[in-house]
Amino acid sequence: MPSSPREREANGQRDVGAVVHAVAILRYIATAPAPLGVAAISRGTGVSVSTCFNILRTLSRARFVSFHEDDKTYALGLGVAELAAGFLGISHAELLRPELKRLALKYGMLIVLWRVTEDGHIVLADRAHNPLGVRVEMSVGIRLPMLIGAVGRCIAAALDLPEDELRRRFAALRWQSPPSFEAYRAEVQVAGAAGWSMDDGQLYRGVVTIASIVKDASGQPRFGLSGITIAAQHEAAIFPLLGEELRDLASLMEKTLFPRPGGIQNGE
């Protein structure tokens, strides 16, 4: 994922304001259920009305937005489709692979993309690793019960199952160092609040996993993201940082792959 504004400033990098505003405007229009007027776009993005108008006029000339003369509103234009054409036919795994590789190199561990299946499992869809480090290896196609491990805690939080049902499903899980149900349930609650979770040697002894999940527009888990490493290979302070990056990447995936209508009404 892109670095934060503070990180970029620390590295001597500065964002171009007009580009930042244009991207914000395009993203906002993309989530709207209907074309929007300048005032509505300005309110939704925090960009001033005059700046918003000038950027929209420029984007309109470049065909990235279309202007509806009858009600003075804007929607995405053909230019966006032209840019997206290169992505048509690309799988989710191919689309996410550069991010998996970036995180693998940054954190020095295996980074995995899981697909959540309709039959209650997660299947390893893709992975990336740091070629220079000692690492865990997992093969594409591995299947696990969807409520197990760090990804499973996040999925359980998203499903928000009644306690009796969660207990029933938990009893069927097989761990090398199983947590108690009470500990598992507490960690599910923490995962729901934090947006990521950790399994420290419970699913597999000696292996630490950090994970987050991607949900679709209805809130159902669709993908999992995991960082997997041998215990004691990393300082403990690294794990929350990775958890937050995985959470942020999952959030970006949700917005990109499963956009939610913004609940914005027609008009200004």
PDB file of C-alpha atoms in Angstrom:
ATOM      1  CA  MET A   1       0.000   0.000   0.000  1.00  0.00           C
ATOM      2  CA  PRO A   2       1.109   3.600  -0.447  1.00  0.00           C
ATOM      3  CA  SER A   3       3.041   5.055   2.468  1.00  0.00           C
ATOM      4  CA  SER A   4       1.366   7.590   4.733  1.00  0.00           C
ATOM      5  CA  PRO A   5       1.739  11.359   4.131  1.00  0.00           C
ATOM      6  CA  ARG A   6       3.941  11.565   7.256  1.00  0.00           C
ATOM      7  CA  GLU A   7       6.230   8.794   5.976  1.00  0.00           C
ATOM      8  CA  ARG A   8       6.492  10.455   2.581  1.00  0.00           C
ATOM      9  CA  GLU A   9       7.380  13.818   4.121  1.00  0.00           C
ATOM     10  CA  ALA A  10      10.016  12.156   6.302  1.00  0.00           C
ATOM     11  CA  ASN A  11      11.564  10.691   3.139  1.00  0.00           C
ATOM     12  CA  GLY A  12      11.545  14.044   1.380  1.00  0.00           C
ATOM     13  CA  GLN A  13       8.556  13.151  -0.804  1.00  0.00           C
ATOM     14  CA  ARG A  14       5.649  15.527  -1.318  1.00  0.00           C
ATOM     15  CA  ASP A  15       2.282  14.734  -2.836  1.00  0.00           C
ATOM     16  CA  VAL A  16       0.902  17.000  -5.555  1.00  0.00           C
ATOM     17  CA  GLY A  17      -2.260  18.524  -4.100  1.00  0.00           C
ATOM     18  CA  ALA A  18      -4.213  18.651  -7.340  1.00  0.00           C
ATOM     19  CA  VAL A  19      -3.536  14.971  -7.992  1.00  0.00           C
ATOM     20  CA  VAL A  20      -4.562  14.013  -4.450  1.00  0.00           C
ATOM     21  CA  HIS A  21      -7.813  15.981  -4.869  1.00  0.00           C
ATOM     22  CA  ALA A  22      -8.509  14.473  -8.297  1.00  0.00           C
ATOM     23  CA  VAL A  23      -8.051  10.936  -6.979  1.00  0.00           C
ATOM     24  CA  ALA A  24     -10.334  11.678  -4.015  1.00  0.00           C
ATOM     25  CA  ILE A  25     -12.995  13.066  -6.359  1.00  0.00           C
ATOM     26  CA  LEU A  26     -12.853  10.047  -8.677  1.00  0.00           C
ATOM     27  CA  ARG A  27     -13.068   7.616  -5.772  1.00  0.00           C
ATOM     28  CA  TYR A  28     -16.026   9.476  -4.296  1.00  0.00           C
ATOM     29  CA  ILE A  29     -17.924   9.552  -7.591  1.00  0.00           C
ATOM     30  CA  ALA A  30     -17.179   5.834  -8.064  1.00  0.00           C
ATOM     31  CA  THR A  31     -18.995   4.947  -4.816  1.00  0.00           C
ATOM     32  CA  ALA A  32     -22.032   7.144  -5.466  1.00  0.00           C
ATOM     33  CA  PRO A  33     -25.294   5.430  -6.488  1.00  0.00           C
ATOM     34  CA  ALA A  34     -26.181   8.309  -8.841  1.00  0.00           C
ATOM     35  CA  PRO A  35     -24.464  11.252 -10.576  1.00  0.00           C
ATOM     36  CA  LEU A  36     -23.512  14.076  -8.218  1.00  0.00           C
ATOM     37  CA  GLY A  37     -23.358  17.834  -8.393  1.00  0.00           C
ATOM     38  CA  VAL A  38     -20.280  19.892  -7.543  1.00  0.00           C
ATOM     39  CA  ALA A  39     -21.550  20.861  -4.076  1.00  0.00           C
ATOM     40  CA  ALA A  40     -22.197  17.241  -3.092  1.00  0.00           C
ATOM     41  CA  ILE A  41     -18.766  16.160  -4.321  1.00  0.00           C
ATOM     42  CA  SER A  42     -17.145  19.050  -2.468  1.00  0.00           C
ATOM     43  CA  ARG A  43     -18.880  18.123   0.785  1.00  0.00           C
ATOM     44  CA  GLY A  44     -18.046  14.448   0.427  1.00  0.00           C
ATOM     45  CA  THR A  45     -14.357  14.941  -0.356  1.00  0.00           C
ATOM     46  CA  GLY A  46     -13.532  18.045   1.647  1.00  0.00           C
ATOM     47  CA  VAL A  47     -12.208  19.743  -1.497  1.00  0.00           C
ATOM     48  CA  SER A  48     -13.329  23.358  -1.848  1.00  0.00           C
ATOM     49  CA  VAL A  49     -16.117  24.029  -4.322  1.00  0.00           C
ATOM     50  CA  SER A  50     -13.959  26.150  -6.623  1.00  0.00           C
ATOM     51  CA  THR A  51     -11.104  23.622  -6.665  1.00  0.00           C
ATOM     52  CA  CYS A  52     -13.583  20.803  -7.122  1.00  0.00           C
ATOM     53  CA  PHE A  53     -15.205  22.563 -10.068  1.00  0.00           C
ATOM     54  CA  ASN A  54     -11.878  23.194 -11.811  1.00  0.00           C
ATOM     55  CA  ILE A  55     -10.709  19.606 -11.333  1.00  0.00           C
ATOM     56  CA  LEU A  56     -14.042  18.215 -12.553  1.00  0.00           C
ATOM     57  CA  ARG A  57     -13.868  20.423 -15.631  1.00  0.00           C
ATOM     58  CA  THR A  58     -10.368  19.111 -16.380  1.00  0.00           C
ATOM     59  CA  LEU A  59     -11.393  15.498 -15.751  1.00  0.00           C
ATOM     60  CA  SER A  60     -14.390  16.001 -18.006  1.00  0.00           C
ATOM     61  CA  ARG A  61     -12.218  17.197 -20.891  1.00  0.00           C
ATOM     62  CA  ALA A  62     -10.020  14.128 -20.398  1.00  0.00           C
ATOM     63  CA  ARG A  63     -13.171  11.936 -20.324  1.00  0.00           C
ATOM     64  CA  PHE A  64     -12.502  10.613 -16.818  1.00  0.00           C
ATOM     65  CA  VAL A  65     -15.857  12.034 -15.764  1.00  0.00           C
ATOM     66  CA  SER A  66     -18.948  12.756 -17.812  1.00  0.00           C
ATOM     67  CA  PHE A  67     -20.974  15.924 -17.279  1.00  0.00           C
ATOM     68  CA  HIS A  68     -24.769  15.737 -17.428  1.00  0.00           C
ATOM     69  CA  GLU A  69     -25.928  19.079 -18.755  1.00  0.00           C
ATOM     70  CA  ASP A  70     -29.596  18.622 -17.809  1.00  0.00           C
ATOM     71  CA  ASP A  71     -29.057  18.461 -14.032  1.00  0.00           C
ATOM     72  CA  LYS A  72     -25.430  19.692 -13.797  1.00  0.00           C
ATOM     73  CA  THR A  73     -24.103  16.438 -12.309  1.00  0.00           C
ATOM     74  CA  TYR A  74     -21.042  14.275 -12.846  1.00  0.00           C
ATOM     75  CA  ALA A  75     -20.457  10.506 -13.191  1.00  0.00           C
ATOM     76  CA  LEU A  76     -17.438   8.384 -14.131  1.00  0.00           C
ATOM     77  CA  GLY A  77     -16.494   8.632 -17.804  1.00  0.00           C
ATOM     78  CA  LEU A  78     -14.993   6.450 -20.507  1.00  0.00           C
ATOM     79  CA  GLY A  79     -11.453   7.429 -19.594  1.00  0.00           C
ATOM     80  CA  VAL A  80     -11.713   5.370 -16.414  1.00  0.00           C
ATOM     81  CA  ALA A  81     -12.792   2.341 -18.433  1.00  0.00           C
ATOM     82  CA  GLU A  82      -9.841   2.855 -20.780  1.00  0.00           C
ATOM     83  CA  LEU A  83      -7.423   2.761 -17.856  1.00  0.00           C
ATOM     84  CA  ALA A  84      -9.153  -0.257 -16.333  1.00  0.00           C
ATOM     85  CA  ALA A  85      -9.099  -2.211 -19.599  1.00  0.00           C
ATOM     86  CA  GLY A  86      -5.675  -3.596 -18.775  1.00  0.00           C
ATOM     87  CA  PHE A  87      -7.080  -5.196 -15.629  1.00  0.00           C
ATOM     88  CA  LEU A  88      -9.948  -6.985 -17.336  1.00  0.00           C
ATOM     89  CA  GLY A  89      -9.422 -10.719 -17.106  1.00  0.00           C
ATOM     90  CA  ILE A  90      -6.802 -10.416 -14.363  1.00  0.00           C
ATOM     91  CA  SER A  91      -7.515 -12.615 -11.348  1.00  0.00           C
ATOM     92  CA  HIS A  92      -7.683 -11.232  -7.831  1.00  0.00           C
ATOM     93  CA  ALA A  93      -4.465 -13.079  -7.036  1.00  0.00           C
ATOM     94  CA  GLU A  94      -2.631 -11.457  -9.962  1.00  0.00           C
ATOM     95  CA  LEU A  95      -3.967  -8.055  -8.977  1.00  0.00           C
ATOM     96  CA  LEU A  96      -2.786  -8.447  -5.373  1.00  0.00           C
ATOM     97  CA  ARG A  97       0.557 -10.124  -6.063  1.00  0.00           C
ATOM     98  CA  PRO A  98       2.610  -6.892  -6.093  1.00  0.00           C
ATOM     99  CA  GLU A  99       1.264  -6.031  -2.634  1.00  0.00           C
ATOM    100  CA  LEU A 100       2.007  -9.519  -1.345  1.00  0.00           C
ATOM    101  CA  LYS A 101       5.577  -9.234  -2.616  1.00  0.00           C
ATOM    102  CA  ARG A 102       6.004  -5.769  -1.126  1.00  0.00           C
ATOM    103  CA  LEU A 103       4.924  -6.928   2.321  1.00  0.00           C
ATOM    104  CA  ALA A 104       7.016 -10.108   2.095  1.00  0.00           C
ATOM    105  CA  LEU A 105      10.134  -8.073   1.393  1.00  0.00           C
ATOM    106  CA  LYS A 106       9.315  -5.428   3.980  1.00  0.00           C
ATOM    107  CA  TYR A 107       8.621  -7.847   6.836  1.00  0.00           C
ATOM    108  CA  GLY A 108      10.817 -10.760   5.788  1.00  0.00           C
ATOM    109  CA  MET A 109       8.136 -13.418   6.008  1.00  0.00           C
ATOM    110  CA  LEU A 110       5.667 -15.429   3.959  1.00  0.00           C
ATOM    111  CA  ILE A 111       2.615 -13.360   2.935  1.00  0.00           C
ATOM    112  CA  VAL A 112      -0.431 -15.357   1.882  1.00  0.00           C
ATOM    113  CA  LEU A 113      -3.724 -14.666   0.109  1.00  0.00           C
ATOM    114  CA  TRP A 114      -6.568 -17.002   1.120  1.00  0.00           C
ATOM    115  CA  ARG A 115      -9.888 -17.450  -0.670  1.00  0.00           C
ATOM    116  CA  VAL A 116     -12.921 -18.153   1.508  1.00  0.00           C
ATOM    117  CA  THR A 117     -15.009 -20.953  -0.015  1.00  0.00           C
ATOM    118  CA  GLU A 118     -18.729 -21.604   0.201  1.00  0.00           C
ATOM    119  CA  ASP A 119     -18.150 -24.955   1.910  1.00  0.00           C
ATOM    120  CA  GLY A 120     -16.606 -23.403   5.023  1.00  0.00           C
ATOM    121  CA  HIS A 121     -12.890 -23.468   4.194  1.00  0.00           C
ATOM    122  CA  ILE A 122     -10.068 -21.142   3.269  1.00  0.00           C
ATOM    123  CA  VAL A 123      -7.881 -22.116   0.313  1.00  0.00           C
ATOM    124  CA  LEU A 124      -4.405 -20.714  -0.281  1.00  0.00           C
ATOM    125  CA  ALA A 125      -4.713 -18.772  -3.544  1.00  0.00           C
ATOM    126  CA  ASP A 126      -1.303 -17.094  -3.764  1.00  0.00           C
ATOM    127  CA  ARG A 127       1.773 -16.315  -1.675  1.00  0.00           C
ATOM    128  CA  ALA A 128       4.979 -14.328  -1.733  1.00  0.00           C
ATOM    129  CA  HIS A 129       8.162 -14.624   0.319  1.00  0.00           C
ATOM    130  CA  ASN A 130      11.467 -12.923   0.964  1.00  0.00           C
ATOM    131  CA  PRO A 131      14.051 -15.038  -0.910  1.00  0.00           C
ATOM    132  CA  LEU A 132      16.822 -14.049   1.510  1.00  0.00           C
ATOM    133  CA  GLY A 133      15.239 -15.120   4.787  1.00  0.00           C
ATOM    134  CA  VAL A 134      14.494 -18.321   6.688  1.00  0.00           C
ATOM    135  CA  ARG A 135      10.802 -18.872   6.151  1.00  0.00           C
ATOM    136  CA  VAL A 136       7.743 -21.044   6.441  1.00  0.00           C
ATOM    137  CA  GLU A 137       6.571 -22.533   3.139  1.00  0.00           C
ATOM    138  CA  MET A 138       2.984 -23.320   2.192  1.00  0.00           C
ATOM    139  CA  SER A 139       1.740 -24.542  -1.171  1.00  0.00           C
ATOM    140  CA  VAL A 140      -1.040 -23.012  -3.243  1.00  0.00           C
ATOM    141  CA  GLY A 141      -4.199 -25.074  -2.823  1.00  0.00           C
ATOM    142  CA  ILE A 142      -3.860 -25.899   0.889  1.00  0.00           C
ATOM    143  CA  ARG A 143      -7.307 -26.009   2.549  1.00  0.00           C
ATOM    144  CA  LEU A 144      -8.097 -25.246   6.176  1.00  0.00           C
ATOM    145  CA  PRO A 145     -11.361 -24.855   8.114  1.00  0.00           C
ATOM    146  CA  MET A 146     -12.324 -21.204   7.799  1.00  0.00           C
ATOM    147  CA  LEU A 147     -12.604 -20.522  11.557  1.00  0.00           C
ATOM    148  CA  ILE A 148      -9.133 -21.759  12.466  1.00  0.00           C
ATOM    149  CA  GLY A 149      -5.983 -19.736  13.052  1.00  0.00           C
ATOM    150  CA  ALA A 150      -5.573 -15.979  12.785  1.00  0.00           C
ATOM    151  CA  VAL A 151      -7.692 -15.698   9.635  1.00  0.00           C
ATOM    152  CA  GLY A 152     -10.361 -17.806  11.326  1.00  0.00           C
ATOM    153  CA  ARG A 153     -10.615 -15.446  14.283  1.00  0.00           C
ATOM    154  CA  CYS A 154     -11.216 -12.554  11.869  1.00  0.00           C
ATOM    155  CA  ILE A 155     -13.801 -14.557   9.921  1.00  0.00           C
ATOM    156  CA  ALA A 156     -15.569 -15.546  13.146  1.00  0.00           C
ATOM    157  CA  ALA A 157     -15.722 -11.871  14.141  1.00  0.00           C
ATOM    158  CA  ALA A 158     -17.248 -10.942  10.775  1.00  0.00           C
ATOM    159  CA  LEU A 159     -19.838 -13.741  10.935  1.00  0.00           C
ATOM    160  CA  ASP A 160     -20.830 -12.773  14.503  1.00  0.00           C
ATOM    161  CA  LEU A 161     -22.187 -16.242  15.229  1.00  0.00           C
ATOM    162  CA  PRO A 162     -24.316 -17.001  18.310  1.00  0.00           C
ATOM    163  CA  GLU A 163     -22.163 -18.397  21.117  1.00  0.00           C
ATOM    164  CA  ASP A 164     -23.658 -21.887  20.882  1.00  0.00           C
ATOM    165  CA  GLU A 165     -22.939 -22.080  17.159  1.00  0.00           C
ATOM    166  CA  LEU A 166     -19.423 -20.685  17.589  1.00  0.00           C
ATOM    167  CA  ARG A 167     -18.753 -23.232  20.336  1.00  0.00           C
ATOM    168  CA  ARG A 168     -20.034 -26.075  18.131  1.00  0.00           C
ATOM    169  CA  ARG A 169     -17.800 -25.086  15.230  1.00  0.00           C
ATOM    170  CA  PHE A 170     -14.823 -24.476  17.501  1.00  0.00           C
ATOM    171  CA  ALA A 171     -15.103 -28.006  18.890  1.00  0.00           C
ATOM    172  CA  ALA A 172     -14.520 -29.431  15.396  1.00  0.00           C
ATOM    173  CA  LEU A 173     -11.270 -27.498  14.828  1.00  0.00           C
ATOM    174  CA  ARG A 174      -7.911 -29.242  15.170  1.00  0.00           C
ATOM    175  CA  TRP A 175      -4.989 -27.238  16.562  1.00  0.00           C
ATOM    176  CA  GLN A 176      -1.504 -28.387  17.558  1.00  0.00           C
ATOM    177  CA  SER A 177      -1.740 -26.294  20.770  1.00  0.00           C
ATOM    178  CA  PRO A 178      -5.451 -25.580  21.056  1.00  0.00           C
ATOM    179  CA  PRO A 179      -6.683 -22.472  22.892  1.00  0.00           C
ATOM    180  CA  SER A 180      -9.618 -22.757  25.250  1.00  0.00           C
ATOM    181  CA  PHE A 181     -12.970 -21.760  23.810  1.00  0.00           C
ATOM    182  CA  GLU A 182     -13.095 -18.796  26.188  1.00  0.00           C
ATOM    183  CA  ALA A 183      -9.683 -17.557  25.010  1.00  0.00           C
ATOM    184  CA  TYR A 184     -10.659 -18.087  21.369  1.00  0.00           C
ATOM    185  CA  ARG A 185     -13.934 -16.192  21.792  1.00  0.00           C
ATOM    186  CA  ALA A 186     -12.119 -13.291  23.485  1.00  0.00           C
ATOM    187  CA  GLU A 187      -9.584 -13.166  20.633  1.00  0.00           C
ATOM    188  CA  VAL A 188     -12.442 -13.158  18.102  1.00  0.00           C
ATOM    189  CA  GLN A 189     -13.843 -10.083  19.829  1.00  0.00           C
ATOM    190  CA  VAL A 190     -10.449  -8.384  19.771  1.00  0.00           C
ATOM    191  CA  ALA A 191     -10.103  -9.222  16.068  1.00  0.00           C
ATOM    192  CA  GLY A 192     -13.479  -7.628  15.362  1.00  0.00           C
ATOM    193  CA  ALA A 193     -12.413  -4.410  17.079  1.00  0.00           C
ATOM    194  CA  ALA A 194      -8.858  -4.218  15.720  1.00  0.00           C
ATOM    195  CA  GLY A 195      -9.467  -5.532  12.194  1.00  0.00           C
ATOM    196  CA  TRP A 196      -6.636  -8.091  12.471  1.00  0.00           C
ATOM    197  CA  SER A 197      -5.677 -11.062  14.603  1.00  0.00           C
ATOM    198  CA  MET A 198      -2.702 -13.169  15.669  1.00  0.00           C
ATOM    199  CA  ASP A 199      -2.108 -16.880  16.222  1.00  0.00           C
ATOM    200  CA  ASP A 200       1.020 -17.511  18.275  1.00  0.00           C
ATOM    201  CA  GLY A 201       1.901 -21.184  17.894  1.00  0.00           C
ATOM    202  CA  GLN A 202      -1.615 -22.524  18.435  1.00  0.00           C
ATOM    203  CA  LEU A 203      -2.522 -23.697  14.942  1.00  0.00           C
ATOM    204  CA  TYR A 204       1.062 -24.852  14.293  1.00  0.00           C
ATOM    205  CA  ARG A 205       3.638 -25.007  17.088  1.00  0.00           C
ATOM    206  CA  GLY A 206       6.510 -22.615  16.530  1.00  0.00           C
ATOM    207  CA  VAL A 207       4.666 -20.611  13.870  1.00  0.00           C
ATOM    208  CA  VAL A 208       3.254 -17.100  14.297  1.00  0.00           C
ATOM    209  CA  THR A 209       0.503 -15.862  11.979  1.00  0.00           C
ATOM    210  CA  ILE A 210      -0.900 -12.337  11.632  1.00  0.00           C
ATOM    211  CA  ALA A 211      -4.054 -11.928   9.540  1.00  0.00           C
ATOM    212  CA  SER A 212      -6.899  -9.758   8.343  1.00  0.00           C
ATOM    213  CA  ILE A 213      -9.825 -10.419   5.989  1.00  0.00           C
ATOM    214  CA  VAL A 214     -11.577  -8.857   3.025  1.00  0.00           C
ATOM    215  CA  LYS A 215     -15.373  -8.639   3.144  1.00  0.00           C
ATOM    216  CA  ASP A 216     -17.778  -8.048   0.288  1.00  0.00           C
ATOM    217  CA  ALA A 217     -20.422  -5.327   0.165  1.00  0.00           C
ATOM    218  CA  SER A 218     -22.771  -7.411   2.323  1.00  0.00           C
ATOM    219  CA  GLY A 219     -20.114  -7.950   5.004  1.00  0.00           C
ATOM    220  CA  GLN A 220     -19.369 -11.580   4.139  1.00  0.00           C
ATOM    221  CA  PRO A 221     -15.723 -12.735   4.301  1.00  0.00           C
ATOM    222  CA  ARG A 222     -14.279 -13.330   0.834  1.00  0.00           C
ATOM    223  CA  PHE A 223     -10.489 -13.325   1.225  1.00  0.00           C
ATOM    224  CA  GLY A 224      -7.900 -13.591   3.971  1.00  0.00           C
ATOM    225  CA  LEU A 225      -4.446 -12.031   4.153  1.00  0.00           C
ATOM    226  CA  SER A 226      -1.772 -13.589   6.383  1.00  0.00           C
ATOM    227  CA  GLY A 227       1.807 -12.974   7.374  1.00  0.00           C
ATOM    228  CA  ILE A 228       3.375 -16.279   8.516  1.00  0.00           C
ATOM    229  CA  THR A 229       6.755 -16.701  10.177  1.00  0.00           C
ATOM    230  CA  ILE A 230       8.788 -18.975  12.443  1.00  0.00           C
ATOM    231  CA  ALA A 231       8.530 -17.960  16.095  1.00  0.00           C
ATOM    232  CA  ALA A 232      11.408 -15.818  17.429  1.00  0.00           C
ATOM    233  CA  GLN A 233      12.462 -14.744  13.927  1.00  0.00           C
ATOM    234  CA  HIS A 234      10.979 -11.266  14.494  1.00  0.00           C
ATOM    235  CA  GLU A 235      10.661  -8.786  17.323  1.00  0.00           C
ATOM    236  CA  ALA A 236       7.168  -8.824  18.831  1.00  0.00           C
ATOM    237  CA  ALA A 237       6.734  -5.124  18.010  1.00  0.00           C
ATOM    238  CA  ILE A 238       6.668  -6.015  14.292  1.00  0.00           C
ATOM    239  CA  PHE A 239       3.423  -7.985  14.518  1.00  0.00           C
ATOM    240  CA  PRO A 240       1.000  -5.131  15.286  1.00  0.00           C
ATOM    241  CA  LEU A 241       2.577  -3.087  12.488  1.00  0.00           C
ATOM    242  CA  LEU A 242       2.012  -5.909  10.015  1.00  0.00           C
ATOM    243  CA  GLY A 243      -1.504  -6.444  11.360  1.00  0.00           C
ATOM    244  CA  GLU A 244      -2.363  -2.821  10.689  1.00  0.00           C
ATOM    245  CA  GLU A 245      -0.885  -2.970   7.175  1.00  0.00           C
ATOM    246  CA  LEU A 246      -2.843  -6.125   6.394  1.00  0.00           C
ATOM    247  CA  ARG A 247      -6.001  -4.484   7.745  1.00  0.00           C
ATOM    248  CA  ASP A 248      -5.418  -1.397   5.587  1.00  0.00           C
ATOM    249  CA  LEU A 249      -4.701  -3.502   2.509  1.00  0.00           C
ATOM    250  CA  ALA A 250      -7.871  -5.525   3.170  1.00  0.00           C
ATOM    251  CA  SER A 251      -9.832  -2.275   3.442  1.00  0.00           C
ATOM    252  CA  LEU A 252      -8.439  -1.104   0.113  1.00  0.00           C
ATOM    253  CA  MET A 253      -9.348  -4.446  -1.467  1.00  0.00           C
ATOM    254  CA  GLU A 254     -12.896  -4.096  -0.169  1.00  0.00           C
ATOM    255  CA  LYS A 255     -13.249  -0.643  -1.703  1.00  0.00           C
ATOM    256  CA  THR A 256     -11.731  -1.780  -4.993  1.00  0.00           C
ATOM    257  CA  LEU A 257     -13.295  -5.213  -5.455  1.00  0.00           C
ATOM    258  CA  PHE A 258     -16.568  -4.823  -3.534  1.00  0.00           C
ATOM    259  CA  PRO A 259     -17.491  -1.104  -3.530  1.00  0.00           C
ATOM    260  CA  ARG A 260     -20.349  -0.140  -1.248  1.00  0.00           C
ATOM    261  CA  PRO A 261     -22.812   2.498  -2.443  1.00  0.00           C
ATOM    262  CA  GLY A 262     -22.228   5.610  -0.361  1.00  0.00           C
ATOM    263  CA  GLY A 263     -25.869   6.150   0.421  1.00  0.00           C
ATOM    264  CA  ILE A 264     -25.602   9.531  -1.306  1.00  0.00           C
ATOM    265  CA  GLN A 265     -28.699  10.808  -2.946  1.00  0.00           C
ATOM    266  CA  ASN A 266     -28.986  12.558  -6.247  1.00  0.00           C
ATOM    267  CA  GLY A 267     -28.258  16.161  -6.507  1.00  0.00           C
ATOM    268  CA  GLU A 268     -25.954  18.789  -5.354  1.00  0.00           C
TER     269      GLU A 268
END
